[in-house]
Amino acid sequence: MKIVKTLGLSAALLSASALSWAQQKTVWLDEAYRAAYCVQDWGMPQPNQAVVWTPSPLTVNGTVYERGVGVHSISRMLFSLDKKALYVTGMVGADDNNPFAGKHRYKIVGDRKVLWQSPVMWKGAPVQPFHVDLTGVDKVLLLVEECGDGIMYDHADWLNVKFVTNGEVEPIPVWPEPVKKEKYILTPPAPDTPRINNPLVYGARPGNPFQMAVMATGRRPMVFSAHGLPEGLEIDASTGVITGVCHERGEYSVRLVAENELGRDEKETVLKIGDKIALTPPMGWNSWNCWGLDVDDAKVRDAARTMHEKLQPYGWTYINVDDGWQAAERSSDGTLGGNAKFPDMKALGGYVHSLGLKFGIYSSPGPTTCGSFLGSYGHEETDARTWAEWGVDYLKYDHCGYMDVQEDTREETIQAPYIVMRDALDKVGRDVVFCVGYGAPNVWNWAKEAGGDLWRTTRDITDEWNVVTAIGCFQDVCAQATAPGYYNDPDMLVVGRLGKAWRPQVMESALTPDEQYSHISLWCILSAPLLIGCDMAAIDDFTLGLLTNNEVIAVDQDPLSAPAHKVLTDNGQIWYKKLHDGSYAVGLFQIDPYFVLWDQDDAVRIQQQDYDMQLLFSRIGIEGKARVRDLWRQKDLGVFSGGFSAKVPWHGVSFIKVTPLTDAEAAGK
Ligand code: GAL
């Protein structure tokens, strides 16, 4: 191993100009940066060390570098130079201590302009030197970006980086102190008359137990009926739950009806009895974000009860137990039961089903799970059978523990155990949604073949805007994999009271109200599975508003599941997807292109101001006129020609449906 020594000079040596010679000084990055001011996806940047658990030197391709800063991508460090700096030099490289060959890129940005950028880098790529002129630059940002393979927090090294300046290199915060804004509810209340919210299509397998509820808002009691059900299925008129077994493959157009004392509603849905289930993204609750490993039977029952009362009428269905349910040992016949917190998993599954909901569980292809509980390695068929007995409808199968047994990190290697579990699930005669876990690059390229209905594309989410955008804003790279029954999973929702998975206490989401509207809107445009992660028993009206807007949910549940697209604009990002009726769901998101607040002195005004954002219809393929509807407020905004502009709050969104006028409408007929 080679060791590169650097001289720890703190005084000026490298003057080019005789005039300023006496003032010039060298400022080393590892001395200048301030960890608390930096924003990176996980943990803190490290001086003169790689960003790993146990202290380890900055090492790239076997060479140890004495000076520099080790960071996790995405990472941002901002400095005020006061136009007095001359240049910055150094090198960049992916640290040898990277569990994956994740791709990332380094950028040096001066006053919002990219001054230098590295090629795409990964573990093993040669270091890249830079020498960047900073004359006239007021603020400089050292940025490490992801490059779209879904592997996040790569270990990225800034090596031997030094500024040469006639002034100071002042570290400044990348992110402002958030200005508190009151929560505000946009979703109009549902009417008392019945309104059915089932998706337009539903998939189930022939010969397996069938369960689908008619989900309708409106005053109770309500009477339900379903017309055109295939043989073998019947509806319970008082609960609206359709059960039975349908043996005949085919597409059945079924008219769902809900009636109460004030009126009735009906809706046509197509039951597709065939090979695919989850023909629209699963919607439900998962215990992880809120409770982490502290989940127990009572908390899951609370969640089920609240979901049944408040959310199921809008389409919410799954109650998923994440990690932490497993007994410490398998019994002598190899079965794995619940631990003391889960005395009777079968009864729990039964309770969830008794409410017309579905039941989900968590395991890993490895010997252990991420939370160090027992995984399914070597016991796949036994576990699949056990879960079928408990009535499991959804499996989140998380990669983590498999790292202990896998021979390498090739896609085929990581895909293999998922195929084993898919085969095991297929033998137990239940419709089980299969979520392939996170852990290998480009999971969207291979998870479909492994039998995944959905797959985690990212690191774990937390309730930080930095993380929500790091995850959400790169989903365009995998968007083409989206199709009915196949979904990228950018991880669960971070609204409501949550957090035991990553902090000691359950607290209100740290996202501002505007950020929460953006989060839900983006996830719906992405056709993401919607899994609530909050304390359901303590859900407040604001959070309910976020989760019960039927027009917003309809975007997520649109049967086309068309891939989302991203368009960058000066002050944000426009995301859109096509809907089955020929219209488009469009989100105009206010997001700084570098995810940085450049001017801390003006931070309060910047956060309180609205931003003009413009959608040119031609950018999304619409020529001429279109009707625009505000989805959150459920209000028509009018007919617009060529484009639409909106005022968007800081980190907020304008979420609209854009419907091109037909030729006849455009001609005024
Ligand atoms: C993580 C996973 C989380 C949660 C956790 C349980 O790897 O991404 O969502 O399931 O494991 O230990």
XYZ file of C-alpha atoms in Angstrom, residues 162-511:
350
model
C -6.910 22.973 -0.348
C -8.069 26.465 -1.157
C -5.596 29.204 -1.924
C -7.056 32.559 -0.983
C -6.444 36.158 -0.069
C -9.238 36.036 2.465
C -11.108 33.464 4.519
C -12.856 30.229 3.633
C -15.913 30.367 5.879
C -18.042 27.246 6.143
C -21.749 28.154 5.969
C -24.838 26.024 6.537
C -26.146 24.278 3.449
C -29.659 24.175 4.810
C -31.577 26.915 6.610
C -33.278 26.638 9.978
C -36.819 25.824 8.841
C -39.366 28.608 9.297
C -42.379 27.163 11.064
C -45.539 27.133 8.990
C -48.934 26.113 10.308
C -50.405 22.919 8.950
C -53.131 23.517 6.412
C -55.660 21.094 4.999
C -56.401 21.224 1.288
C -58.414 18.033 0.834
C -62.149 18.773 0.809
C -64.158 16.524 3.153
C -65.804 13.507 1.533
C -69.567 13.842 1.062
C -72.011 11.914 3.263
C -73.460 10.243 0.189
C -71.607 7.078 -0.881
C -68.508 7.473 -3.040
C -66.674 4.331 -4.157
C -62.894 4.598 -4.291
C -61.823 1.189 -5.568
C -59.245 1.241 -8.338
C -60.523 0.529 -11.843
C -58.782 -2.817 -12.008
C -58.012 -5.627 -9.561
C -55.856 -8.719 -10.116
C -56.134 -12.117 -8.449
C -54.943 -15.652 -9.221
C -57.332 -18.451 -10.111
C -57.916 -21.046 -7.415
C -56.539 -18.912 -4.538
C -58.629 -17.406 -1.738
C -60.020 -14.097 -2.961
C -60.600 -11.014 -0.821
C -61.462 -7.558 -2.096
C -63.493 -4.952 -0.254
C -65.751 -2.371 -1.838
C -64.189 0.771 -0.417
C -66.536 3.713 -0.132
C -66.752 6.900 1.882
C -70.103 8.162 3.138
C -72.380 7.825 6.108
C -72.896 4.383 7.620
C -74.790 2.098 7.585
C -74.171 1.299 3.952
C -75.376 -1.585 1.839
C -73.084 -3.031 -0.804
C -73.659 -5.125 -3.883
C -71.537 -6.291 -6.811
C -72.961 -7.237 -10.206
C -71.202 -9.469 -12.691
C -69.005 -11.313 -10.193
C -67.487 -14.496 -11.631
C -68.601 -17.834 -10.272
C -67.151 -18.648 -6.874
C -67.182 -15.084 -5.520
C -69.790 -13.413 -3.376
C -70.196 -10.145 -1.539
C -71.174 -9.550 2.071
C -73.835 -6.841 1.713
C -73.133 -5.234 5.089
C -69.305 -5.109 4.962
C -68.801 -4.915 1.204
C -66.099 -7.595 1.331
C -66.041 -9.960 -1.662
C -64.618 -13.398 -0.905
C -64.544 -16.919 -2.316
C -62.415 -18.677 -4.920
C -62.630 -18.041 -8.633
C -61.250 -20.864 -10.768
C -61.852 -19.424 -14.212
C -59.205 -17.167 -15.649
C -60.611 -14.148 -17.419
C -61.501 -10.479 -17.233
C -64.766 -9.762 -15.483
C -66.365 -6.372 -15.557
C -68.034 -5.922 -12.182
C -70.358 -3.096 -11.135
C -69.795 -2.219 -7.493
C -72.682 -0.482 -5.733
C -72.822 1.288 -2.355
C -76.039 2.739 -0.913
C -76.927 4.639 2.237
C -79.903 6.665 3.409
C -78.708 9.669 1.420
C -77.990 8.089 -1.932
C -75.995 5.579 -3.934
C -72.853 5.312 -5.997
C -71.681 2.748 -8.471
C -68.384 2.060 -10.141
C -67.202 -0.359 -12.771
C -64.042 -2.304 -11.959
C -62.370 -5.050 -13.972
C -61.404 -8.204 -12.085
C -58.513 -9.805 -13.893
C -58.221 -13.411 -12.797
C -54.845 -14.473 -14.129
C -51.171 -14.494 -13.233
C -50.727 -10.958 -11.989
C -51.875 -9.474 -8.707
C -51.314 -5.921 -7.415
C -52.446 -4.375 -10.700
C -52.339 -1.015 -8.945
C -49.702 -0.114 -6.311
C -50.390 -1.620 -2.864
C -51.706 0.852 -0.280
C -51.459 0.219 3.427
C -49.477 0.634 6.616
C -46.138 -0.801 7.730
C -44.874 -0.795 11.303
C -41.247 0.153 10.641
C -41.102 3.954 10.305
C -43.158 4.470 13.405
C -42.210 1.672 15.747
C -38.975 0.152 14.444
C -38.204 -2.999 16.420
C -40.615 -1.967 19.211
C -43.608 -3.103 17.222
C -46.036 -5.432 18.999
C -49.402 -7.104 18.513
C -51.391 -4.275 20.151
C -49.812 -1.606 17.956
C -50.602 -3.592 14.837
C -54.207 -4.075 15.957
C -54.480 -0.340 16.661
C -53.234 0.366 13.181
C -55.714 -2.081 11.667
C -58.639 -0.640 13.611
C -57.795 2.944 12.656
C -57.214 1.997 9.062
C -60.555 0.259 8.930
C -62.390 3.232 10.430
C -60.655 6.139 8.756
C -58.663 5.068 5.742
C -59.968 1.885 4.190
C -62.882 3.764 2.550
C -60.246 5.550 0.445
C -58.477 2.393 -0.704
C -55.996 1.651 2.114
C -55.767 -2.121 2.568
C -52.546 -3.712 3.857
C -51.435 -3.950 7.476
C -47.799 -5.011 7.323
C -45.682 -6.114 10.270
C -42.037 -5.257 9.617
C -38.970 -6.618 11.389
C -39.109 -7.625 15.062
C -41.928 -10.185 15.177
C -39.736 -13.300 15.095
C -39.044 -15.770 17.901
C -35.419 -16.189 18.958
C -35.306 -19.779 17.705
C -37.074 -22.039 15.287
C -39.026 -24.922 16.771
C -37.810 -28.500 16.296
C -39.738 -28.875 13.024
C -38.071 -25.758 11.661
C -41.043 -23.423 11.896
C -40.521 -19.867 13.053
C -43.207 -18.359 15.240
C -43.678 -14.944 16.754
C -41.865 -13.711 19.882
C -43.410 -12.612 23.175
C -44.639 -9.365 21.575
C -46.593 -11.435 19.044
C -48.188 -14.265 21.000
C -50.462 -15.459 18.192
C -49.634 -14.443 14.650
C -52.471 -16.474 13.196
C -54.989 -14.689 15.403
C -53.471 -11.361 14.416
C -53.813 -12.223 10.725
C -57.388 -13.285 11.417
C -58.148 -9.978 13.122
C -56.765 -7.988 10.205
C -58.836 -10.033 7.735
C -61.954 -9.711 9.867
C -61.831 -5.969 9.100
C -61.682 -6.634 5.367
C -57.971 -5.692 5.348
C -54.917 -7.681 4.270
C -51.962 -8.860 6.297
C -48.264 -8.457 5.512
C -45.028 -9.720 7.007
C -41.273 -9.169 6.809
C -38.281 -11.471 6.445
C -34.900 -11.717 4.768
C -33.242 -14.202 2.406
C -30.316 -14.165 4.842
C -29.881 -16.139 8.060
C -30.762 -12.919 9.896
C -32.686 -9.751 9.114
C -31.505 -6.143 9.189
C -32.679 -5.950 12.784
C -30.733 -9.158 13.667
C -33.815 -11.383 13.974
C -33.988 -14.770 12.291
C -34.330 -14.712 8.495
C -35.592 -17.352 6.086
C -32.259 -18.636 4.718
C -32.582 -22.395 4.201
C -36.176 -22.383 5.503
C -37.958 -20.712 2.616
C -40.637 -23.339 2.009
C -41.370 -23.799 5.701
C -41.731 -20.069 6.205
C -43.946 -19.625 3.155
C -46.232 -22.398 4.468
C -46.340 -20.887 7.957
C -47.204 -17.477 6.586
C -49.948 -18.949 4.405
C -51.470 -20.476 7.548
C -51.397 -17.054 9.174
C -53.147 -15.553 6.141
C -50.214 -13.506 4.892
C -50.961 -11.440 1.757
C -47.732 -9.432 1.434
C -44.073 -10.217 2.029
C -41.328 -7.627 2.342
C -38.162 -9.642 1.802
C -35.197 -7.550 2.798
C -31.697 -8.173 1.491
C -29.512 -7.080 4.482
C -28.758 -10.382 6.243
C -28.008 -12.117 2.948
C -24.798 -10.076 2.786
C -23.376 -12.508 5.345
C -23.692 -15.465 2.993
C -23.522 -14.088 -0.530
C -20.342 -14.757 -2.440
C -20.278 -11.522 -4.371
C -22.457 -8.533 -5.138
C -23.344 -9.378 -8.744
C -26.962 -8.904 -9.679
C -27.439 -12.647 -10.381
C -26.047 -13.552 -6.974
C -28.442 -11.270 -5.168
C -31.373 -12.187 -7.377
C -31.021 -15.951 -6.714
C -32.522 -16.175 -3.194
C -35.468 -14.044 -4.252
C -36.318 -16.616 -6.911
C -36.165 -19.324 -4.231
C -38.706 -17.461 -2.102
C -40.931 -16.624 -5.049
C -41.108 -20.336 -5.902
C -41.902 -21.146 -2.280
C -44.699 -18.571 -2.184
C -46.151 -19.868 -5.424
C -46.631 -23.286 -3.847
C -48.779 -22.181 -0.936
C -51.945 -21.218 -2.799
C -52.249 -17.606 -1.695
C -51.957 -14.308 -3.508
C -48.878 -12.890 -1.807
C -47.503 -9.543 -2.961
C -43.711 -9.896 -3.059
C -41.520 -6.882 -2.290
C -37.886 -7.449 -3.245
C -35.573 -5.732 -0.776
C -32.881 -3.171 -1.244
C -29.239 -4.059 -1.606
C -27.964 -4.485 -5.104
C -27.404 -1.950 -7.825
C -30.140 -1.528 -10.408
C -32.658 -3.730 -8.609
C -35.305 -2.630 -11.119
C -33.434 -4.501 -13.859
C -33.669 -7.911 -12.215
C -36.398 -7.921 -9.566
C -39.196 -8.528 -12.080
C -37.555 -11.766 -13.193
C -37.208 -12.754 -9.557
C -40.983 -12.592 -9.306
C -41.156 -9.230 -7.537
C -44.351 -7.235 -7.720
C -42.363 -4.313 -6.351
C -38.816 -3.644 -5.283
C -37.079 -1.195 -2.989
C -35.029 1.171 -5.132
C -33.413 3.118 -2.351
C -31.907 3.385 1.073
C -34.203 3.727 4.095
C -36.269 6.871 4.143
C -36.351 9.252 7.121
C -38.454 12.370 7.709
C -35.812 14.782 6.398
C -36.386 16.778 3.231
C -32.812 16.058 2.271
C -33.520 12.335 2.301
C -36.991 12.519 0.773
C -35.615 14.473 -2.194
C -32.475 12.334 -2.467
C -34.752 9.331 -2.830
C -37.666 10.820 -4.743
C -35.816 12.978 -7.216
C -33.739 10.188 -8.706
C -36.651 7.847 -9.389
C -36.703 8.931 -13.032
C -33.740 6.635 -13.731
C -35.786 3.553 -12.956
C -39.180 4.877 -13.978
C -39.331 2.883 -17.198
C -39.617 -0.302 -15.131
C -43.046 0.855 -13.872
C -46.023 -1.014 -15.325
C -49.254 -2.482 -13.972
C -48.147 -5.032 -11.374
C -44.513 -3.814 -11.351
C -43.507 -0.931 -9.120
C -40.386 0.810 -7.965
C -40.647 1.246 -4.211
C -38.999 4.496 -3.054
C -39.777 3.423 0.526
C -42.582 4.234 2.906
C -44.310 7.499 3.671
C -42.921 9.819 6.338
C -46.023 11.742 7.382
C -47.753 11.691 10.767
C -46.130 10.756 14.076
C -43.207 8.423 13.533
C -39.505 7.823 13.981
C -38.663 4.944 16.350
C -36.810 3.328 13.450
C -34.205 6.102 13.494
C -34.526 8.102 16.753
C -35.416 7.365 20.355
C -38.910 8.837 20.165
C -41.990 8.907 18.048
C -42.517 12.518 16.977
C -44.364 14.493 14.359
C -42.775 14.264 10.950
C -39.973 16.794 10.646
C -41.106 17.638 7.131
